[in-house]
């Protein structure tokens, strides 16, 4: 199901058939360096099932990002449910060859607008590893505020935490 379109991108819900495509980023050690590590096909199939259920139950999830011009699958961007009482979390993972072209910012902006309009949430958070400067830059460009350091379950460490309140 297509959720959103931007100038260059289509955002649609994940499907089990996307497994080969998502391995290009979820299976890549460098992409997942600050996000809990690269996964095996088996682990990422479970992740796909989890996100498909989440979309059905909660009405949000991470979305697959497709470049309109070429139909290439670039990555994922969207939402994870709140953990530890924190906010619904914004997440984005893109395959390396597509970095540095403004795609994460474009996709995340659209997701935020979508959340404001269609989801019953009042704020979005994001935990970013201290060394992940590029990702922090994306959050700054989107207008997130730095809140402080919080425990991150995915990476098992304290991480800078950013938030956007609608
Ligand atoms: C984080 C990520 C999604 C960014 O994707 P992207 O499409 O390259 O992001 P954008 O192009 O929209 O923006 C990146 C910004 O960082 C800047 N940047 C790139 N490399 C940089 C560096 N080494 N130091 C500082 N800034 C840098 C870019 O110039 C750009 O800013 P600008 O628009 O002001 O020029 C991508 O790098 C990625 O998938 N990383 C691995 C997964 C990840 O870390 N996810 C988030 C946390 S779990």
Short mmCIF file of C-alpha atoms and ligand atoms in Angstrom, two decimals:
data_model
loop_
_atom_site.label_atom_id
_atom_site.label_comp_id
_atom_site.label_asym_id
_atom_site.label_seq_id
_atom_site.Cartn_x
_atom_site.Cartn_y
_atom_site.Cartn_z
CA UNK A 1 0.00 0.00 0.00
CA UNK A 2 1.37 3.41 -0.97
CA UNK A 3 1.38 5.72 2.06
CA UNK A 4 3.05 8.82 0.68
CA UNK A 5 4.68 10.42 -2.34
CA UNK A 6 7.25 13.20 -2.43
CA UNK A 7 8.90 14.89 -5.37
CA UNK A 8 11.39 12.03 -5.89
CA UNK A 9 10.11 9.22 -3.69
CA UNK A 10 7.30 6.75 -3.07
CA UNK A 11 6.82 5.41 0.47
CA UNK A 12 4.91 2.16 0.76
CA UNK A 13 4.25 -0.46 3.44
CA UNK A 14 6.68 -3.36 3.77
CA UNK A 15 5.91 -6.85 2.41
CA UNK A 16 7.56 -10.24 3.01
CA UNK A 17 8.61 -10.23 -0.66
CA UNK A 18 10.87 -7.23 0.11
CA UNK A 19 13.36 -9.46 1.91
CA UNK A 20 16.05 -9.38 -0.82
CA UNK A 21 15.79 -5.60 -1.12
CA UNK A 22 15.96 -4.88 2.61
CA UNK A 23 19.06 -7.06 2.97
CA UNK A 24 20.88 -4.36 0.93
CA UNK A 25 20.73 -2.13 4.00
CA UNK A 26 19.66 -4.25 7.03
CA UNK A 27 22.24 -6.87 6.03
CA UNK A 28 25.03 -4.32 5.56
CA UNK A 29 27.53 -4.02 8.42
CA UNK A 30 28.37 -0.40 7.62
CA UNK A 31 24.76 0.80 7.31
CA UNK A 32 23.73 -0.87 10.57
CA UNK A 33 26.90 -0.01 12.49
CA UNK A 34 25.08 2.39 14.87
CA UNK A 35 21.68 0.67 14.72
CA UNK A 36 22.07 -2.71 16.41
CA UNK A 37 24.27 -4.35 13.76
CA UNK A 38 23.66 -6.11 10.43
CA UNK A 39 21.05 -8.88 10.42
CA UNK A 40 20.84 -12.29 8.79
CA UNK A 41 18.07 -13.03 6.29
CA UNK A 42 16.31 -15.06 8.97
CA UNK A 43 16.36 -12.16 11.45
CA UNK A 44 15.19 -9.63 8.88
CA UNK A 45 12.31 -11.85 7.75
CA UNK A 46 11.16 -11.76 11.37
CA UNK A 47 11.59 -7.98 11.35
CA UNK A 48 9.44 -7.72 8.21
CA UNK A 49 6.70 -9.82 9.84
CA UNK A 50 6.89 -7.66 12.96
CA UNK A 51 6.57 -4.43 10.95
CA UNK A 52 3.72 -5.79 8.80
CA UNK A 53 1.79 -6.67 12.00
CA UNK A 54 2.62 -3.29 13.49
CA UNK A 55 1.20 -1.51 10.45
CA UNK A 56 -2.01 -3.55 10.71
CA UNK A 57 -2.39 -3.04 14.45
CA UNK A 58 -1.11 0.49 15.06
CA UNK A 59 -1.45 2.11 11.64
CA UNK A 60 2.23 3.01 11.38
CA UNK A 61 5.58 1.28 10.75
CA UNK A 62 8.77 1.85 8.81
CA UNK A 63 8.03 2.31 5.08
CA UNK A 64 9.95 1.17 2.03
CA UNK A 65 11.48 4.07 0.09
CA UNK A 66 11.38 3.78 -3.71
CA UNK A 67 12.97 6.22 -6.16
CA UNK A 68 10.25 7.25 -8.61
CA UNK A 69 12.62 7.83 -11.51
CA UNK A 70 14.12 4.31 -11.51
CA UNK A 71 11.91 2.19 -9.17
CA UNK A 72 15.06 1.40 -7.15
CA UNK A 73 14.56 0.56 -3.48
CA UNK A 74 16.69 2.97 -1.47
CA UNK A 75 15.92 2.15 2.16
CA UNK A 76 13.32 2.46 4.88
CA UNK A 77 12.01 5.42 6.83
CA UNK A 78 9.10 5.61 9.25
CA UNK A 79 8.11 4.83 12.79
CA UNK A 80 8.83 2.37 15.56
CA UNK A 81 6.47 2.10 18.55
CA UNK A 82 7.39 3.77 21.86
CA UNK A 83 9.74 1.79 24.12
CA UNK A 84 10.40 2.40 27.83
CA UNK A 85 7.69 5.05 27.84
CA UNK A 86 9.55 7.17 25.27
CA UNK A 87 7.97 8.68 22.18
CA UNK A 88 7.12 6.96 18.90
CA UNK A 89 10.50 6.78 17.23
CA UNK A 90 11.52 8.06 13.81
CA UNK A 91 13.93 5.70 12.03
CA UNK A 92 15.76 5.68 8.70
CA UNK A 93 18.18 3.24 7.10
CA UNK A 94 19.39 3.72 3.50
CA UNK A 95 21.66 1.59 1.31
CA UNK A 96 25.13 3.18 1.09
CA UNK A 97 25.05 3.96 -2.63
CA UNK A 98 22.16 6.39 -2.03
CA UNK A 99 23.67 8.37 0.85
CA UNK A 100 24.32 12.09 0.58
CA UNK A 101 21.57 12.94 -1.91
CA UNK A 102 19.00 14.31 0.51
CA UNK A 103 16.79 11.20 0.37
CA UNK A 104 16.65 10.59 4.14
CA UNK A 105 15.66 14.20 4.82
CA UNK A 106 13.02 14.16 2.06
CA UNK A 107 11.51 10.86 3.25
CA UNK A 108 11.57 11.80 6.95
CA UNK A 109 9.97 15.21 6.31
CA UNK A 110 7.09 13.46 4.53
CA UNK A 111 6.72 10.93 7.38
CA UNK A 112 6.53 13.75 9.94
CA UNK A 113 3.84 15.56 7.94
CA UNK A 114 1.97 12.24 7.67
CA UNK A 115 2.18 11.69 11.45
CA UNK A 116 0.90 15.21 12.14
CA UNK A 117 -2.09 14.69 9.87
CA UNK A 118 -3.01 11.04 10.31
CA UNK A 119 -1.54 9.53 13.49
CA UNK A 120 -2.77 10.10 17.00
CA UNK A 121 0.62 11.02 18.37
CA UNK A 122 1.81 14.32 19.76
CA UNK A 123 5.55 13.81 19.58
CA UNK A 124 8.28 11.81 17.86
CA UNK A 125 11.66 10.88 19.28
CA UNK A 126 14.97 9.56 17.95
CA UNK A 127 17.98 8.01 19.67
CA UNK A 128 21.23 8.45 17.79
CA UNK A 129 24.65 6.99 18.59
CA UNK A 130 27.02 9.80 19.61
CA UNK A 131 29.36 8.99 16.70
CA UNK A 132 26.54 9.07 14.12
CA UNK A 133 27.06 12.69 13.08
CA UNK A 134 25.25 12.39 9.72
CA UNK A 135 22.08 11.10 11.34
CA UNK A 136 22.16 13.87 13.95
CA UNK A 137 22.51 16.36 11.11
CA UNK A 138 19.38 14.94 9.47
CA UNK A 139 17.44 15.39 12.74
CA UNK A 140 18.65 18.98 13.05
CA UNK A 141 17.57 19.71 9.47
CA UNK A 142 14.14 18.27 10.30
CA UNK A 143 13.79 20.56 13.33
CA UNK A 144 14.22 18.05 16.19
CA UNK A 145 15.36 19.35 19.60
CA UNK A 146 18.12 17.75 21.64
CA UNK A 147 16.67 16.53 24.96
CA UNK A 148 19.56 14.74 26.68
CA UNK A 149 21.03 11.28 27.04
CA UNK A 150 18.70 8.27 27.34
CA UNK A 151 19.07 4.50 27.43
CA UNK A 152 18.60 2.87 24.00
CA UNK A 153 17.33 -0.73 23.98
CA UNK A 154 18.41 -1.48 20.39
CA UNK A 155 22.05 -0.68 20.96
CA UNK A 156 22.25 -1.30 24.73
CA UNK A 157 23.88 2.02 25.49
CA UNK A 158 23.11 5.58 26.53
CA UNK A 159 22.53 7.73 23.46
CA UNK A 160 21.71 11.38 22.69
CA UNK A 161 17.93 11.68 22.45
CA UNK A 162 16.08 14.11 20.16
CA UNK A 163 12.40 14.98 20.10
CA UNK A 164 9.84 16.84 18.03
CA UNK A 165 6.57 17.97 19.62
CA UNK A 166 3.66 18.80 17.30
C1 LIG B 1 21.66 8.57 8.25
C2 LIG B 1 21.26 8.34 6.80
C3 LIG B 1 19.86 7.78 6.74
C4 LIG B 1 21.31 9.69 6.07
O1 LIG B 1 20.82 9.48 4.74
P1 LIG B 1 21.10 10.53 3.57
O2 LIG B 1 20.06 10.29 2.52
O3 LIG B 1 22.53 10.45 3.18
O4 LIG B 1 20.83 11.90 4.33
P2 LIG B 1 20.66 13.33 3.65
O5 LIG B 1 21.39 13.36 2.34
O6 LIG B 1 19.22 13.69 3.67
O7 LIG B 1 21.39 14.27 4.71
C5 LIG B 1 22.68 13.97 5.19
C6 LIG B 1 23.37 15.24 5.69
O8 LIG B 1 24.58 14.92 6.34
C7 LIG B 1 25.65 15.61 5.69
N1 LIG B 1 26.84 14.78 5.79
C8 LIG B 1 27.20 13.73 5.03
N2 LIG B 1 28.36 13.23 5.47
C9 LIG B 1 28.75 14.00 6.53
C10 LIG B 1 29.85 13.98 7.42
N3 LIG B 1 30.81 13.06 7.31
N4 LIG B 1 29.90 14.89 8.42
C11 LIG B 1 28.93 15.82 8.56
N5 LIG B 1 27.83 15.89 7.74
C12 LIG B 1 27.77 15.00 6.74
C13 LIG B 1 25.18 15.80 4.28
O9 LIG B 1 25.93 16.78 3.64
C14 LIG B 1 23.73 16.17 4.54
O10 LIG B 1 23.58 17.50 5.03
P3 LIG B 1 23.30 18.74 4.03
O11 LIG B 1 21.98 18.49 3.38
O12 LIG B 1 23.27 19.92 4.96
O13 LIG B 1 24.43 18.74 3.06
C15 LIG B 1 22.22 7.36 6.08
O14 LIG B 1 23.52 7.83 6.21
C16 LIG B 1 22.14 5.96 6.65
O15 LIG B 1 21.33 5.14 6.22
N6 LIG B 1 22.99 5.68 7.65
C17 LIG B 1 23.00 4.37 8.31
C18 LIG B 1 21.76 4.13 9.15
C19 LIG B 1 21.62 5.12 10.29
O16 LIG B 1 22.60 5.56 10.86
N7 LIG B 1 20.35 5.44 10.64
C20 LIG B 1 20.02 6.35 11.72
C21 LIG B 1 20.23 5.93 13.11
S1 LIG B 1 19.81 4.25 13.57
#
